[in-house]
Coordinates of C-alpha atoms in Angstrom, one line a residue:
M1 CA 83.3 131.4 90.7
Q2 CA 81.4 130.1 87.6
I3 CA 82.5 127.6 85.0
K4 CA 80.4 127.3 81.9
E5 CA 78.9 123.9 81.3
P6 CA 80.7 122.3 78.3
E7 CA 78.9 122.1 75.0
I8 CA 78.2 118.6 73.7
G9 CA 78.8 117.7 70.1
K10 CA 77.8 114.4 68.4
S11 CA 81.5 113.7 67.9
D12 CA 82.0 113.8 71.7
I13 CA 79.6 110.9 72.2
L14 CA 80.6 107.2 72.3
Q15 CA 78.5 105.5 69.7
L16 CA 78.4 101.7 69.9
P17 CA 77.1 99.1 67.5
D18 CA 74.4 97.2 69.5
P19 CA 71.2 95.5 68.3
Q20 CA 69.4 96.9 71.3
F21 CA 70.3 100.4 70.4
D22 CA 67.4 100.8 68.2
P23 CA 64.6 103.5 67.9
A24 CA 62.0 100.8 68.9
N25 CA 63.6 100.7 72.3
V26 CA 63.2 103.4 75.0
C27 CA 65.7 104.8 77.5
V28 CA 64.2 106.7 80.4
V29 CA 66.5 109.4 81.8
S30 CA 65.7 111.4 85.0
G31 CA 67.3 114.8 85.5
C32 CA 67.5 115.4 81.8
G33 CA 67.4 119.2 82.1
T34 CA 71.1 119.9 82.8
G35 CA 74.4 118.4 83.5
I36 CA 74.9 114.7 83.4
G37 CA 71.2 114.0 82.9
R38 CA 71.2 116.1 79.7
A39 CA 74.4 114.4 78.5
V40 CA 73.0 110.9 79.1
A41 CA 69.8 111.8 77.2
L42 CA 71.8 113.2 74.3
A43 CA 74.2 110.2 74.2
A44 CA 71.3 107.7 74.3
A45 CA 69.6 109.6 71.5
A46 CA 72.8 109.6 69.5
N47 CA 73.0 105.8 70.0
R48 CA 69.6 105.5 68.2
L49 CA 67.5 104.9 71.3
T50 CA 64.2 106.7 71.8
V51 CA 64.7 108.8 74.9
V52 CA 62.0 109.9 77.3
G53 CA 63.5 112.5 79.6
L54 CA 62.2 113.5 83.0
D55 CA 62.8 116.8 84.8
V56 CA 61.0 119.4 86.9
N57 CA 62.7 122.1 84.9
V58 CA 60.4 122.5 81.9
A59 CA 62.5 125.0 80.0
E60 CA 65.7 123.1 80.2
G61 CA 64.1 119.7 79.7
G62 CA 62.5 121.0 76.5
R63 CA 65.9 122.4 75.4
T64 CA 67.5 119.0 75.9
A65 CA 64.9 117.4 73.7
Q66 CA 65.5 120.0 71.0
M67 CA 69.2 119.4 71.2
A68 CA 68.7 115.7 70.8
R69 CA 66.5 116.3 67.7
D70 CA 69.1 118.6 66.3
M71 CA 71.6 115.7 66.5
G72 CA 69.2 113.5 64.5
G73 CA 67.9 111.6 67.6
A74 CA 64.5 111.0 69.0
M75 CA 63.6 112.4 72.5
H76 CA 60.4 113.2 74.2
F77 CA 60.4 115.4 77.4
V78 CA 57.9 114.7 80.1
P79 CA 57.8 117.3 82.9
T80 CA 58.1 115.3 86.1
D81 CA 58.4 116.0 89.8
L82 CA 60.2 113.0 91.3
T83 CA 58.6 113.6 94.7
V84 CA 55.2 112.9 93.2
D85 CA 54.4 109.2 92.5
R86 CA 51.5 110.0 90.2
E87 CA 53.8 112.1 87.9
M88 CA 56.4 109.3 87.8
D89 CA 53.6 106.8 86.9
Q90 CA 52.5 109.1 84.1
A91 CA 56.1 109.5 82.8
V92 CA 56.7 105.7 82.7
A93 CA 53.4 105.2 81.0
E94 CA 54.3 107.8 78.4
A95 CA 57.7 106.0 77.9
S96 CA 55.9 102.7 77.3
R97 CA 53.7 104.3 74.7
R98 CA 56.8 105.4 72.8
G99 CA 58.2 101.9 72.4
Q100 CA 59.7 99.0 74.4
V101 CA 61.3 100.3 77.6
R102 CA 64.7 98.6 78.1
F103 CA 66.9 101.2 79.8
L104 CA 66.5 103.5 82.8
A105 CA 69.2 106.0 83.9
N106 CA 68.6 107.5 87.3
I107 CA 70.5 110.7 87.2
A108 CA 68.6 113.4 89.1
G109 CA 70.2 114.8 92.2
I110 CA 70.4 117.8 94.5
Q111 CA 73.0 118.9 97.1
H112 CA 72.9 120.6 100.5
I113 CA 76.1 121.4 102.4
N114 CA 75.9 121.1 106.2
R115 CA 77.2 119.0 109.0
V116 CA 75.0 116.3 110.6
E117 CA 74.2 118.3 113.7
D118 CA 72.9 121.3 111.7
F119 CA 71.4 119.5 108.8
P120 CA 67.7 120.5 108.2
M121 CA 65.5 117.5 108.2
E122 CA 63.3 118.9 105.5
K123 CA 66.4 118.9 103.2
Y124 CA 67.2 115.3 104.4
D125 CA 63.7 114.2 103.4
L126 CA 63.8 116.0 100.0
M127 CA 67.2 114.5 99.1
Q128 CA 66.1 111.0 100.1
R129 CA 62.9 111.3 98.0
I130 CA 64.7 112.6 94.9
M131 CA 67.9 110.7 95.0
L132 CA 67.0 107.3 96.5
R133 CA 63.2 106.8 96.7
A134 CA 62.6 108.0 93.2
P135 CA 65.2 105.7 91.6
F136 CA 63.7 102.8 93.6
Y137 CA 60.2 103.8 92.4
L138 CA 61.1 104.3 88.8
S139 CA 63.0 101.0 88.8
Q140 CA 60.0 99.3 90.3
R141 CA 57.8 100.6 87.5
V142 CA 60.3 99.9 84.7
I143 CA 61.3 96.3 85.6
P144 CA 57.9 94.8 84.6
L145 CA 58.1 96.6 81.3
I146 CA 61.6 95.1 80.6
R147 CA 60.5 91.7 81.7
A148 CA 57.6 91.9 79.2
S149 CA 59.9 92.4 76.2
D150 CA 60.5 89.6 73.7
D151 CA 63.8 88.6 75.5
G152 CA 63.2 90.1 78.9
C153 CA 66.5 92.0 78.8
G154 CA 67.5 95.5 79.7
A155 CA 69.5 97.6 82.2
I156 CA 69.0 100.1 84.9
A157 CA 71.8 102.5 85.8
H158 CA 72.3 105.0 88.6
M159 CA 74.5 108.0 89.0
A160 CA 76.5 107.4 92.1
S161 CA 79.8 109.2 93.0
V162 CA 83.1 108.9 94.8
H163 CA 80.7 109.7 97.7
A164 CA 79.4 106.1 97.2
H165 CA 82.9 105.0 98.3
I166 CA 84.2 107.6 100.7
C167 CA 82.5 110.3 102.8
T168 CA 83.5 113.9 103.0
V169 CA 82.6 116.4 105.7
N170 CA 79.4 118.4 105.4
K171 CA 77.7 116.1 102.8
P172 CA 76.1 113.5 105.1
V173 CA 72.9 113.0 103.1
Y174 CA 74.6 113.0 99.7
N175 CA 76.9 110.4 101.0
I176 CA 74.0 108.3 102.4
T177 CA 72.0 108.4 99.1
K178 CA 75.0 107.6 96.9
F179 CA 75.9 104.5 99.1
G180 CA 72.3 103.6 98.9
L181 CA 72.3 103.7 95.1
R182 CA 75.0 101.1 95.0
A183 CA 72.9 98.9 97.2
L184 CA 69.9 99.4 94.9
A185 CA 71.9 98.5 91.8
Q186 CA 73.2 95.3 93.5
S187 CA 69.7 94.4 94.7
I188 CA 68.2 94.8 91.2
A189 CA 71.0 92.9 89.7
A190 CA 70.6 90.0 92.2
E191 CA 66.9 89.7 91.2
G192 CA 67.6 90.3 87.5
E193 CA 69.2 86.9 86.8
G194 CA 71.6 88.4 84.4
R195 CA 68.8 89.5 82.1
I196 CA 68.0 92.8 83.8
R197 CA 71.4 94.2 84.7
S198 CA 71.9 97.1 87.0
F199 CA 75.0 99.2 87.8
T200 CA 76.3 102.5 89.1
V201 CA 78.7 105.1 87.7
S202 CA 81.0 106.8 90.3
T203 CA 82.9 109.9 89.3
G204 CA 84.7 112.7 91.0
F205 CA 83.7 116.3 90.3
V206 CA 82.0 116.9 87.0
Q207 CA 81.4 120.3 85.3
T208 CA 77.7 120.5 86.2
P209 CA 75.6 123.2 87.9
L210 CA 75.2 120.8 90.9
A211 CA 79.0 120.7 91.4
L212 CA 79.8 124.3 90.5
N213 CA 77.0 125.8 92.6
Q214 CA 78.2 124.2 95.8
I215 CA 81.6 125.9 95.7
P216 CA 80.4 129.0 97.6
A217 CA 78.8 126.9 100.4
Q218 CA 81.9 124.8 100.7
A219 CA 84.0 127.9 101.0
Q220 CA 81.8 129.3 103.7
Q221 CA 81.7 126.0 105.6
R222 CA 85.4 125.5 105.5
G223 CA 86.5 129.1 105.9
I224 CA 88.5 129.1 102.7
T225 CA 88.3 130.8 99.3
P226 CA 86.3 129.4 96.4
E227 CA 89.5 128.9 94.5
A228 CA 90.9 126.8 97.4
V229 CA 87.7 124.7 97.3
V230 CA 88.3 123.7 93.7
R231 CA 92.1 123.3 94.1
D232 CA 92.4 121.7 97.5
V233 CA 89.0 120.1 98.2
M234 CA 87.4 119.1 94.9
M235 CA 90.6 118.2 92.9
G236 CA 93.0 117.9 95.8
K237 CA 93.0 114.0 95.9
S238 CA 92.5 113.5 92.2
R239 CA 95.6 112.7 90.1
V240 CA 93.8 114.2 87.1
K241 CA 93.5 117.9 87.9
E242 CA 90.6 118.7 85.5
M243 CA 86.9 118.2 86.3
M244 CA 85.2 115.7 84.0
A245 CA 82.9 116.8 81.3
P246 CA 79.3 115.6 81.5
V247 CA 79.5 113.8 78.2
E248 CA 82.5 111.8 79.5
V249 CA 80.2 110.5 82.2
A250 CA 77.4 109.8 79.7
N251 CA 79.7 107.7 77.7
L252 CA 80.2 105.4 80.6
F253 CA 76.4 104.9 80.8
M254 CA 76.3 104.0 77.1
F255 CA 79.1 101.4 77.6
G256 CA 77.3 99.9 80.6
F257 CA 74.0 99.7 78.7
S258 CA 75.6 98.1 75.6
R259 CA 76.4 94.5 74.8
F260 CA 80.0 95.4 75.8
G261 CA 78.9 95.8 79.4
R262 CA 77.2 92.4 79.7
Y263 CA 79.3 91.4 82.7
L264 CA 78.5 94.6 84.5
V265 CA 76.0 93.1 86.8
G266 CA 75.7 95.0 90.1
G267 CA 79.1 96.6 89.6
D268 CA 80.3 100.1 89.8
L269 CA 82.2 102.0 87.1
L270 CA 84.6 104.1 89.2
F271 CA 86.2 106.8 87.0
D272 CA 87.4 109.3 89.6
G273 CA 91.0 110.3 88.6
G274 CA 92.4 108.3 91.4
M275 CA 90.5 110.0 94.3
V276 CA 89.5 106.8 96.0
L277 CA 92.2 104.3 95.3
T278 CA 95.4 106.3 95.2
Y279 CA 97.0 108.1 98.1

C-alpha cells in the first residue's frame, strides 16, 4: 500500500505577520528532506525566515531547498548526519553565518517495529541518537546563539506524536523518544525564562514516508492486512478518519514560533483527531 505524499503549495501555508519572521533571522530544520521536515522548511521559508535545512538525504534535501526558492523563500541545505557531532557543529556554524539563529525545529525521525523482547539494540541506539540525543545536541548548540541576539528571544520546537501521550504495541523506542522530547521541551522552557521558548507538536498519523512505510511491518506483526492497519490501527481511534497532511503539521510549528504562541512555554500542541482524549 502506497499513498503519495501530498504536494505543498504556498497557499497551503499559514503565513503570519511577525517582526521576527524576517530574512535576517534563521530557522534550522532537521529532517528537511521529506515529510514533515520538508513541510516545516517550506513553511518557514514562506514566512520570510532564512532556512538552514539538515538531512542525510542529499538529493531530497537539495530538492526541498529548490522548492523553497521556487516559492520565493531563502533556504540553504547542509548535508548532515545527526549521529555525528562534528557534522551537527558544522551545520549550526553554517546557520550562524547565514544570519541570526532564532528558531530550531527538531523533526528528523526513524521507525522500527518490534516488541521489547525482540527489539535489536543497534536499532535502539540509532533511534535514541537521531530522535533524542541529536535534538538535545542541536538545542545545546543553538541556545547560546539565540541568547546572543539583540533581545535574546527565540524558540525551539520538537516533533513529538500521540506516542508522547500513549504507547502502542511494537513501538517501544519510538514511544520512549517521543516522551523524551516532551521532557526536553519542558527543560529548555524552564531554563529559557520566557525568552527562549520550547514546545512540542503531537499529531496522529501523517502522510509521510515514515508513517506509510511502516504499514507492511505493522501488518506482519499483527497478522492483519495492510488495509486493516490503516483502518483499524492507524485511524481506528481517531474521530477524523483522514491522515494529516505534512503542511498541516508545519502550520502548527509556524504558529508556535510566532508572536501568537508567546504563551506556549513548555507546552504541547496536540492535534490528533481525538485519538488521545476521546474514547
